[in-house]
Coordinates of C-alpha atoms in Angstrom, one line a residue:
R1 CA 54.3 111.3 52.8
D2 CA 58.3 109.9 51.6
F3 CA 59.0 109.8 55.0
D4 CA 60.9 107.4 56.2
L5 CA 62.2 107.2 59.8
N6 CA 64.9 103.9 58.6
N7 CA 67.0 107.1 56.5
W8 CA 67.5 109.3 59.7
T9 CA 69.9 109.3 62.1
E10 CA 69.5 110.3 65.8
I11 CA 72.4 112.9 66.8
P12 CA 72.3 114.1 69.9
I13 CA 72.4 117.9 70.9
S14 CA 75.8 117.6 72.7
K15 CA 77.6 116.1 69.3
V16 CA 75.7 118.9 67.0
D17 CA 77.2 121.2 69.6
Q18 CA 80.3 120.0 70.0
A19 CA 80.7 119.8 65.7
S20 CA 82.7 122.4 63.9
E21 CA 81.1 124.1 61.4
S22 CA 83.0 122.1 58.7
Q23 CA 81.2 119.3 59.9
N24 CA 77.4 118.4 58.5
I25 CA 75.9 117.8 61.8
A26 CA 76.6 121.4 62.3
L27 CA 73.4 123.5 62.4
G28 CA 73.5 126.1 58.9
T29 CA 76.1 123.1 57.4
Y30 CA 75.4 120.6 54.6
E31 CA 77.6 119.1 51.8
L32 CA 76.4 116.9 48.7
G33 CA 78.5 113.7 48.2
P34 CA 81.5 112.4 50.0
I35 CA 84.1 113.9 50.9
T36 CA 88.0 112.7 50.6
W37 CA 91.4 112.6 52.7
Q38 CA 93.5 113.9 48.6
G39 CA 96.6 115.6 48.4
N40 CA 96.4 115.9 52.6
K41 CA 93.6 118.0 52.5
W42 CA 90.0 117.4 53.1
T43 CA 88.2 117.8 49.7
N44 CA 86.1 121.6 49.5
N45 CA 87.4 122.3 53.5
S46 CA 84.6 120.2 54.8
L47 CA 85.9 117.8 57.6
P48 CA 84.2 114.2 58.1
D49 CA 81.4 113.8 60.3
M50 CA 78.8 110.1 60.8
T51 CA 76.9 111.7 57.7
R52 CA 79.1 111.6 55.1
I53 CA 80.6 108.6 52.2
T54 CA 84.4 108.6 53.6
Y55 CA 86.8 108.1 51.1
I56 CA 90.7 108.1 52.6
E57 CA 92.5 108.5 49.1
D58 CA 96.9 109.5 51.0
Q59 CA 98.2 108.8 53.8
Y60 CA 96.5 109.4 56.3
D61 CA 98.1 109.4 60.4
G62 CA 95.9 109.1 64.0
N63 CA 97.8 112.4 65.1
L64 CA 96.0 114.8 62.9
G65 CA 92.5 113.3 64.7
N66 CA 90.0 110.9 65.0
I67 CA 88.0 109.9 61.8
E68 CA 84.7 109.5 62.7
A69 CA 82.4 108.4 59.0
C70 CA 79.7 106.7 58.0
D71 CA 81.2 104.9 55.7
L72 CA 84.0 104.7 55.3
I73 CA 86.2 103.8 52.2
I74 CA 90.5 103.1 52.8
N75 CA 92.6 103.2 49.5
G76 CA 95.6 104.9 51.3
I77 CA 97.5 103.6 53.7
M78 CA 96.4 105.0 57.1
D79 CA 98.2 104.5 60.2
F80 CA 96.8 104.8 64.1
D81 CA 100.0 104.1 65.6
N82 CA 100.8 107.6 67.5
G83 CA 100.8 107.2 70.7
G84 CA 97.4 108.0 71.6
K85 CA 93.9 107.3 71.5
N86 CA 92.6 108.3 68.8
S87 CA 89.9 107.2 67.3
V88 CA 88.4 105.2 63.6
I89 CA 84.7 106.1 63.8
V90 CA 82.8 104.1 61.6
H91 CA 78.2 104.4 61.5
R92 CA 77.8 101.9 58.4
N93 CA 80.2 100.2 57.1
L94 CA 83.8 100.0 55.8
T95 CA 86.5 98.8 53.4
L96 CA 89.9 98.5 53.8
N97 CA 91.5 98.1 50.4
E98 CA 94.3 99.3 51.1
T99 CA 97.1 98.9 54.7
I100 CA 95.7 100.1 58.8
R101 CA 97.5 99.8 61.1
I102 CA 95.8 101.0 64.8
G103 CA 97.1 100.8 68.0
D104 CA 98.0 99.8 71.2
Q105 CA 95.7 102.6 72.6
E106 CA 94.9 103.4 69.7
S107 CA 90.9 101.8 68.2
L108 CA 88.3 101.1 65.6
V109 CA 84.8 102.1 66.7
M110 CA 82.0 101.0 64.7
Y111 CA 78.5 101.3 66.3
D112 CA 76.1 99.3 63.3
D113 CA 75.7 95.8 63.9
N114 CA 74.8 94.3 60.7
A115 CA 77.2 96.6 59.4
T116 CA 80.0 95.0 56.1
I117 CA 83.3 94.9 56.6
S118 CA 86.0 93.8 53.4
G119 CA 88.9 94.3 53.8
T120 CA 91.8 93.3 56.9
L121 CA 94.1 95.6 59.5
T122 CA 95.9 94.9 62.1
K123 CA 95.9 95.6 65.3
L124 CA 98.9 95.8 68.1
E125 CA 99.2 95.4 71.3
H126 CA 101.3 94.9 74.6
S127 CA 100.8 93.3 77.7
T128 CA 102.0 94.2 81.5
Y129 CA 105.1 93.8 81.9
R130 CA 106.5 90.9 82.9
Y131 CA 109.4 90.5 85.9
S132 CA 109.2 87.1 84.5
A133 CA 109.7 84.2 81.6
Y134 CA 106.4 82.1 83.0
D135 CA 104.6 85.0 83.6
F136 CA 101.2 84.7 82.2
T137 CA 98.8 87.7 79.7
Y138 CA 95.3 87.5 79.7
W139 CA 94.2 87.8 75.6
S140 CA 91.1 87.9 73.4
S141 CA 91.4 88.3 70.1
P142 CA 89.8 91.4 67.6
I143 CA 90.0 89.7 64.6
E144 CA 88.3 86.4 63.0
N145 CA 90.4 83.5 62.2
A146 CA 92.8 84.6 64.5
T147 CA 95.8 81.4 63.9
I148 CA 97.6 80.7 67.3
S149 CA 100.5 80.4 65.1
N150 CA 100.3 83.9 64.2
V151 CA 99.6 85.7 66.5
F152 CA 101.6 83.8 69.2
S153 CA 104.6 83.5 67.3
G154 CA 108.0 82.5 69.7
V155 CA 105.9 81.6 72.4
N156 CA 106.1 77.8 73.6
P157 CA 102.7 76.8 71.8
E158 CA 102.4 74.5 75.4
R159 CA 101.8 77.2 77.7
I160 CA 99.0 78.7 75.5
F161 CA 96.1 77.9 77.6
Y162 CA 91.4 78.3 77.2
F163 CA 89.6 78.1 80.8
D164 CA 86.7 75.7 80.7
Q165 CA 85.7 75.6 83.7
S166 CA 83.4 72.6 83.5
R167 CA 86.7 69.9 83.6
T168 CA 86.5 70.5 87.3
N169 CA 84.9 71.5 90.1
S170 CA 87.6 71.9 92.6
T171 CA 88.2 74.7 94.7
D172 CA 91.9 74.7 96.1
P173 CA 95.2 74.7 94.1
S174 CA 96.0 71.2 96.4
S175 CA 94.2 69.0 94.6
P176 CA 95.0 67.0 91.4
D177 CA 92.0 68.2 89.4
Y178 CA 92.2 72.2 90.4
Y179 CA 94.7 72.8 86.8
N180 CA 92.3 70.3 84.5
S181 CA 90.3 73.4 83.5
W182 CA 93.1 75.1 82.0
V183 CA 93.9 73.8 79.2
N184 CA 96.3 74.1 75.7
A185 CA 95.0 76.3 72.7
T186 CA 95.3 74.8 69.5
G187 CA 94.5 75.8 66.4
S188 CA 92.3 79.7 66.0
L189 CA 90.7 82.4 68.5
V190 CA 87.4 81.7 69.4
P191 CA 86.2 85.6 69.2
G192 CA 85.1 86.2 72.5
M193 CA 87.3 83.2 74.2
G194 CA 89.5 84.3 77.1
Y195 CA 93.2 82.9 76.8
A196 CA 96.9 82.8 78.9
A197 CA 100.0 82.7 77.3
E198 CA 103.3 83.2 78.9
G199 CA 105.2 86.2 76.4
I200 CA 108.4 85.2 73.5
S201 CA 110.4 82.0 74.9
G202 CA 112.7 83.1 77.0
T203 CA 111.9 86.5 77.5
I204 CA 111.0 89.2 80.4
G205 CA 109.6 92.7 80.1
I206 CA 106.4 93.9 77.4
H207 CA 105.0 90.8 75.2
S208 CA 103.9 93.1 71.5
L209 CA 101.6 91.0 69.7
S210 CA 99.8 91.7 65.9
F211 CA 96.4 90.3 65.1
T212 CA 95.5 90.8 61.1
G213 CA 92.9 89.8 59.8
T214 CA 88.5 91.6 59.9
P215 CA 87.6 92.7 62.4
N216 CA 85.9 91.9 64.6
N217 CA 82.1 93.9 64.9
G218 CA 78.4 93.4 66.0
L219 CA 76.4 90.5 68.4
I220 CA 79.1 87.8 69.6
S221 CA 78.1 85.0 72.7
A222 CA 80.4 83.3 74.5
N223 CA 79.6 80.4 77.5
M224 CA 79.4 80.0 80.8
Y225 CA 79.1 77.2 83.2
F226 CA 77.6 77.1 86.5
W227 CA 77.8 74.3 88.4
D228 CA 75.3 74.5 90.5
D229 CA 76.0 73.0 94.4
A230 CA 76.3 77.0 96.1
N231 CA 80.0 76.6 95.7
P232 CA 80.2 81.1 93.9
E233 CA 84.2 80.2 94.4
N234 CA 84.2 77.3 91.0
D235 CA 82.3 79.0 88.5
F236 CA 84.7 81.7 87.1
N237 CA 84.5 81.6 83.2
L238 CA 87.8 83.2 81.1
I239 CA 86.7 85.7 78.3
G240 CA 87.3 88.3 76.8
N241 CA 86.5 91.8 74.5
P242 CA 86.2 90.9 70.8
Y243 CA 87.3 94.4 69.8
P244 CA 89.2 95.8 68.6
S245 CA 87.8 99.2 71.1
A246 CA 87.9 99.6 74.2
I247 CA 84.2 98.9 75.3
D248 CA 82.0 100.3 78.8
I249 CA 82.2 97.1 81.1
E250 CA 79.4 98.4 83.5
T251 CA 76.7 98.2 79.4
F252 CA 77.9 94.4 79.7
F253 CA 76.6 93.6 83.2
D254 CA 73.7 95.4 82.2
A255 CA 73.3 93.2 79.6
N256 CA 74.6 90.3 81.0
S257 CA 73.0 90.8 83.5
G258 CA 71.1 87.4 84.0
V259 CA 73.9 84.3 83.6
I260 CA 76.6 86.4 85.5
D261 CA 76.8 88.0 88.6
P262 CA 78.0 92.1 87.1
A263 CA 81.7 91.7 88.7
V264 CA 84.9 91.5 86.7
Y265 CA 88.0 90.2 87.6
L266 CA 91.6 91.8 85.8
W267 CA 95.0 89.3 86.4
T268 CA 97.4 92.1 86.5
H269 CA 101.3 92.1 88.0
Y270 CA 102.2 94.6 89.5
T271 CA 104.4 94.0 92.3
S272 CA 107.2 92.1 91.4
I273 CA 109.2 89.6 93.0
S274 CA 110.1 90.5 96.3
N275 CA 113.1 88.4 98.1
G276 CA 113.3 85.7 95.0
D277 CA 111.8 83.2 95.3
S278 CA 110.7 82.7 99.0
G279 CA 108.8 86.2 98.4
D280 CA 105.0 86.5 98.5
F281 CA 105.0 87.3 94.6
S282 CA 102.8 85.7 93.5
S283 CA 101.6 84.9 89.2
S284 CA 97.5 85.2 89.5
D285 CA 96.5 88.8 90.6
Y286 CA 93.4 89.4 90.4
A287 CA 92.4 93.3 90.0
T288 CA 88.1 93.5 90.6
Y289 CA 85.4 96.0 89.3
N290 CA 82.2 95.6 89.1
Y291 CA 79.1 99.2 90.0
T292 CA 80.3 99.9 93.5
G293 CA 84.3 99.9 92.3
G294 CA 87.6 98.6 92.2
T295 CA 90.4 97.1 93.8
A296 CA 93.5 97.0 92.5
V297 CA 96.9 94.3 93.2
G298 CA 100.0 96.0 94.2
D299 CA 100.5 99.8 93.4
G300 CA 98.6 99.6 90.2
P301 CA 95.9 101.5 89.8
V302 CA 92.2 100.8 90.6
P303 CA 90.4 99.3 87.8
G304 CA 88.0 101.9 85.5
Q305 CA 85.3 100.9 83.7
N306 CA 86.6 101.3 80.7
I307 CA 88.0 97.3 79.2
G308 CA 90.5 97.4 76.6
S309 CA 90.6 96.2 73.3
S310 CA 92.0 91.7 72.6
Q311 CA 91.5 92.3 77.0
G312 CA 91.3 88.9 78.7
F313 CA 88.7 88.7 82.1
F314 CA 87.1 86.6 84.0
V315 CA 83.7 86.8 84.5
R316 CA 81.1 84.5 87.6
A317 CA 78.5 82.3 86.5
V318 CA 75.2 82.3 87.7
T319 CA 73.8 80.2 86.0
S320 CA 74.7 77.9 82.5
G321 CA 74.3 79.6 79.3
S322 CA 75.4 82.6 77.4
V323 CA 76.7 86.1 76.9
F324 CA 77.2 88.4 74.7
F325 CA 79.4 91.6 73.6
N326 CA 78.1 94.2 71.0
N327 CA 78.6 97.4 69.1
S328 CA 76.2 99.2 71.9
M329 CA 79.0 98.2 74.1
R330 CA 82.1 99.9 72.4
L331 CA 83.8 103.8 73.0
A332 CA 85.6 106.2 71.8
N333 CA 88.7 107.4 72.7
A334 CA 89.0 105.4 75.7
N335 CA 91.6 102.1 74.9
D336 CA 94.4 102.8 78.2
Q337 CA 92.3 99.3 79.8
F338 CA 94.8 99.8 82.9
F339 CA 96.1 96.3 82.8
K340 CA 97.6 96.0 79.8
Q341 CA 100.4 97.9 79.1
N342 CA 103.2 99.4 81.8
D343 CA 102.2 103.1 80.7
L344 CA 99.2 103.3 82.6
K345 CA 97.0 106.4 82.3
T346 CA 94.8 106.2 84.7
S347 CA 91.0 107.6 85.3
D348 CA 89.7 109.8 88.6
I349 CA 86.8 109.5 89.4
A350 CA 83.9 112.6 88.6
I351 CA 81.5 112.3 92.0
E352 CA 83.2 110.2 95.1
E353 CA 81.5 108.1 96.4
N354 CA 81.6 106.5 100.4
R355 CA 84.3 103.6 100.0
I356 CA 87.0 102.7 101.7
W357 CA 90.1 100.3 99.8
L358 CA 91.7 98.2 102.7
N359 CA 95.2 97.0 101.7
M360 CA 96.7 93.9 102.9
R361 CA 100.4 93.5 103.4
T362 CA 103.8 90.8 104.8
D363 CA 107.0 91.8 105.8
Q364 CA 108.1 89.4 101.6
G365 CA 106.6 92.4 99.5
G366 CA 101.5 90.2 99.1
F367 CA 99.1 92.4 99.1
N368 CA 95.6 92.3 98.8
Q369 CA 93.2 94.6 98.5
L370 CA 89.2 94.8 99.5
L371 CA 87.2 98.0 99.2
I372 CA 84.1 98.2 100.9
G373 CA 81.5 100.8 99.6
F374 CA 77.6 102.9 100.9
M375 CA 75.9 102.9 98.5
E376 CA 71.8 103.7 97.8
A377 CA 71.4 101.7 95.0
A378 CA 72.8 98.3 97.8
T379 CA 71.3 96.8 100.9
S380 CA 72.5 95.1 103.6
G381 CA 72.7 91.2 101.6
F382 CA 73.7 89.9 99.3
D383 CA 73.0 92.9 95.9
R384 CA 75.0 91.4 92.7
G385 CA 77.3 93.7 90.5
Y386 CA 77.5 95.8 94.2
D387 CA 78.9 92.3 96.2
A388 CA 81.9 90.5 94.3
V389 CA 83.0 87.3 95.7
K390 CA 87.0 87.0 96.3
F391 CA 88.7 85.5 93.6
M392 CA 91.6 83.0 95.3
G393 CA 93.0 80.9 92.8
P394 CA 96.2 80.4 93.9
N395 CA 97.0 83.9 95.4
K396 CA 99.0 83.7 98.8
I397 CA 97.5 85.5 100.9
G398 CA 93.3 87.0 100.2
F399 CA 92.1 90.0 102.8
Y400 CA 88.4 90.2 102.5
S401 CA 85.3 90.6 104.2
I402 CA 82.7 88.0 104.6
L403 CA 78.6 87.7 103.4
D404 CA 76.1 85.3 104.4
K405 CA 79.7 82.7 104.9
K406 CA 81.6 84.2 101.2
K407 CA 84.6 86.1 101.1
M408 CA 83.4 89.1 99.6
A409 CA 86.5 91.0 97.3
I410 CA 83.9 93.9 97.2
Q411 CA 80.9 94.6 99.5
A412 CA 77.9 97.0 99.4
F413 CA 76.4 98.8 102.7
G414 CA 72.7 101.3 102.1
A415 CA 73.6 104.0 103.6
F416 CA 76.0 105.2 105.3
S417 CA 76.1 105.0 109.6
M418 CA 78.3 104.7 112.4
D419 CA 76.7 101.7 113.0
H420 CA 78.3 99.6 110.8
E421 CA 80.5 96.4 111.9
I422 CA 82.4 94.7 109.1
T423 CA 83.7 91.1 109.3
L424 CA 87.1 90.5 108.1
G425 CA 89.1 87.9 107.5
F426 CA 92.1 86.5 105.2
D427 CA 93.0 84.0 104.2
T428 CA 97.4 82.5 104.1
K429 CA 99.7 80.5 102.4
V430 CA 103.1 81.6 103.7
S431 CA 103.8 81.4 107.3
N432 CA 106.2 83.5 110.0
R433 CA 105.5 86.9 108.1
T434 CA 104.7 90.4 109.7
F435 CA 101.3 91.4 108.2
S436 CA 100.0 95.1 108.3
I437 CA 96.3 96.8 107.6
S438 CA 96.2 99.7 106.3
V439 CA 93.6 102.9 104.6
G440 CA 94.4 102.6 101.4
K441 CA 91.9 105.3 100.0
K442 CA 89.0 106.7 101.2
E443 CA 86.3 108.7 99.6
G444 CA 82.9 110.6 100.8
V445 CA 81.6 110.4 104.4
L446 CA 84.6 108.5 104.8
K447 CA 87.3 111.0 104.6
D448 CA 86.1 113.0 108.2
S449 CA 85.5 108.8 110.3
A450 CA 87.0 107.5 112.5
I451 CA 88.4 103.8 111.5
Y452 CA 88.9 101.3 114.5
L453 CA 90.0 98.0 113.2
T454 CA 89.2 95.3 116.4
D455 CA 91.2 91.7 116.0
H456 CA 89.5 89.6 118.2
L457 CA 92.1 86.9 118.4
L458 CA 93.8 89.8 120.6
G459 CA 92.0 92.0 121.5
V460 CA 93.2 94.7 120.4
T461 CA 91.0 97.5 118.7
H462 CA 93.6 100.3 116.8
D463 CA 93.1 103.2 115.1
L464 CA 93.9 103.2 111.6
N465 CA 93.7 106.7 110.6
E466 CA 97.1 106.5 112.8
S467 CA 98.8 104.0 111.2
P468 CA 99.0 100.5 110.0
Y469 CA 97.7 97.7 112.4
T470 CA 100.6 94.9 111.8
F471 CA 101.1 91.5 113.6
E472 CA 102.6 88.7 113.4
Q473 CA 101.2 84.9 111.6
L474 CA 103.0 82.0 112.2
L475 CA 100.6 79.3 110.3
V476 CA 98.4 79.2 107.3
G477 CA 95.8 78.5 106.6
S478 CA 92.1 80.8 106.2
F479 CA 91.2 83.1 109.5
E480 CA 88.0 84.3 108.3
D481 CA 86.1 86.3 111.4
R482 CA 89.3 87.3 112.8
F483 CA 89.1 91.1 112.3
S484 CA 86.5 93.8 112.3
L485 CA 86.0 98.0 111.2
K486 CA 83.7 99.9 113.0
F487 CA 83.4 103.7 112.9
V488 CA 83.6 104.4 116.6
R489 CA 86.1 103.4 118.9
Q490 CA 84.7 100.7 121.6
A491 CA 86.8 100.0 124.5
V492 CA 89.1 96.8 124.4
L493 CA 87.7 93.7 124.5
H494 CA 87.2 91.4 127.2
V495 CA 89.3 88.3 127.6
P496 CA 87.6 85.6 129.4
D497 CA 90.4 83.1 132.0
T498 CA 88.3 80.0 131.7
E499 CA 88.1 77.9 129.0
A500 CA 86.2 74.5 129.1
N501 CA 87.3 73.9 132.4
M502 CA 90.7 75.2 131.6
K503 CA 91.7 77.9 134.5
V504 CA 95.5 79.4 134.2
S505 CA 96.8 82.1 136.3
V506 CA 99.7 84.9 135.4
Y507 CA 101.9 86.8 137.4
N508 CA 104.1 88.7 135.9
R509 CA 107.8 90.7 137.8
D510 CA 111.9 91.9 136.8
N511 CA 110.5 90.4 133.0
W512 CA 109.7 87.3 134.1
F513 CA 106.6 84.7 133.6
A514 CA 104.6 82.4 136.0
V515 CA 101.6 80.6 134.7
N516 CA 99.1 77.6 135.8
S517 CA 96.8 76.1 134.6
T518 CA 94.8 72.7 135.1
K519 CA 95.6 71.6 131.8
V520 CA 99.6 71.5 129.9
I521 CA 100.2 73.8 128.1
E522 CA 101.3 73.3 124.5
T523 CA 101.6 76.8 123.3
I524 CA 102.1 80.0 124.5
R525 CA 102.7 83.5 123.0
L526 CA 103.3 86.9 124.0
Y527 CA 101.7 89.8 122.1
D528 CA 102.7 93.6 122.3
I529 CA 99.9 95.5 121.9
H530 CA 100.7 97.0 117.5
G531 CA 99.6 92.8 117.2
K532 CA 103.8 92.2 117.3
I533 CA 104.6 88.9 119.4
R534 CA 106.9 88.6 121.7
K535 CA 107.9 85.4 122.9
E536 CA 107.1 81.9 121.7
V537 CA 107.8 78.5 124.6
H538 CA 106.6 75.1 124.2
P539 CA 106.2 74.3 128.0
K540 CA 104.7 71.0 127.5
T541 CA 103.7 71.0 131.5
A542 CA 100.8 72.6 133.8
S543 CA 103.3 74.9 135.4
F544 CA 106.2 77.3 133.7
Q545 CA 108.3 80.1 133.6
F546 CA 109.9 82.4 131.4
N547 CA 111.5 85.5 130.8
E548 CA 111.0 87.9 128.0
T549 CA 113.7 91.8 128.5
G550 CA 112.7 92.6 124.8
T551 CA 109.2 95.2 126.8
R552 CA 109.1 98.1 128.7
K553 CA 107.4 98.1 132.5
G554 CA 104.0 99.5 131.9
A555 CA 102.9 97.6 128.3
I556 CA 100.1 96.4 127.0
L557 CA 100.8 93.1 126.6
F558 CA 98.0 89.5 125.9
M559 CA 99.3 86.1 126.0
Q560 CA 97.7 83.3 124.0
L561 CA 97.7 79.5 126.1
V562 CA 97.1 76.4 124.2
S563 CA 96.7 73.3 125.8
D564 CA 97.1 70.5 124.6
D565 CA 94.5 69.7 123.5
Q566 CA 93.9 72.3 122.0
V567 CA 91.5 74.1 124.2
Q568 CA 93.0 78.6 123.0
I569 CA 93.3 81.1 126.2
Q570 CA 93.4 84.4 125.4
K571 CA 94.9 86.3 129.5
K572 CA 95.2 90.5 129.3
L573 CA 98.9 91.8 131.0
V574 CA 100.2 95.3 131.9
K575 CA 103.7 94.5 132.6
Q576 CA 105.2 94.9 136.0

């Protein structure tokens, strides 16, 4: 008759089964009243758990293990900065009467959105390794009322920014107003917002920050701005994890799918500068994650489901409104976020899906990755949460698949079929490079599948299981349908020898090539079967000869001819 559900807490059976005999949640165990850490031990040989009010009266170090409590009152020094992933877990209220320090990978996890918190703590965070003094890290504050000048002490105040997508709809880095969205940040850090900041002026390496104050808790929202112009590339907003613990990004997606495309874009820096300033190093590389999986940057790991404390990240709005965070998204013992520090711990995916990661590289250090997946929950159309639009920014190269004329970083289909043909393209802002396309990783049925890449420009089909496909790229630009991916080999494409009333005949013998055309030829390029350019000439006449000695007799060659009015013809040849 006096039963009140509000006085009871639901406990998962698995938690009861895993409990120590010294905890109240274990079957057959019950200790009345609070529990205290004093004299380097717990009172009555008990252990704290989610049912008990817990007092810390003496120093407690994180290497002693997690602390889980109903209410937690800290009257002694607590140091959870021991290089592990242990957590302070509080189910109701938190009272901080003494110093508490939470390390970079350690966590404070709270479950009651309306909990009372008094006092302050210090949360330590480390950036990824910075190869240049001008490298940025994306941050978000885990505490209330954090002042920018205190958190970013030693950082040039003019090199700390927030991102306001409403200030421009430009997606072209060469446009004068492209960077208008990056606004100098002053005052206090707003919980839930993301910030970009350099390290301490003039330094490289890891940048360490200390956030000291009352920890954020419960419901926190962040505004999203959406341009209603059918362009998916100008709807990105920079937000961040507002808690001193990791969050489950898929739970965040589930809660906010009406406002954002369920995909997260994480800045990282795993490609060091190659060949000095002339390399293809980008200061703005984005790893991507959604329900299908994640894409990596450089030699870094593929992102996982947990987003670390204080991590800033981009999401793409599908309408104007707000996204929210709450305590149901928080994770214990999982603050090993891939994109905040240099000494990383990768997580293996327990269940293998049917997925393939493809890598594009340049000979000057450029790197981009895309993910193709076959998922029961996906279709061949655009599926929010399973397909992710490419976020180029000022990257020097971009590798993507094409879906409904959109460039995709991640594309998912339904059940795997050998009949799938997937259009692939790339953008490049660098010229005169040797590019390569290779398989980064395969899972599921794709482990044993043939993987063929067709280069439609050169009429070449290449087995990616045998080796990477390499080709020479002379021009900058966007090449959205140059390649396709197949799982069954097709014959080399037939290339017509007439186009737009242009007729060309080619004769070759003993390293000499004779060309006769009905139009003036501006440029001629000779490629081998791997796409590597063997010769380029600019005859500016309709009939001419040229010599090429670097290819053996019998080799298959592809000749691209461009007329003075930009008509293009390709021919397949066997060197005689």
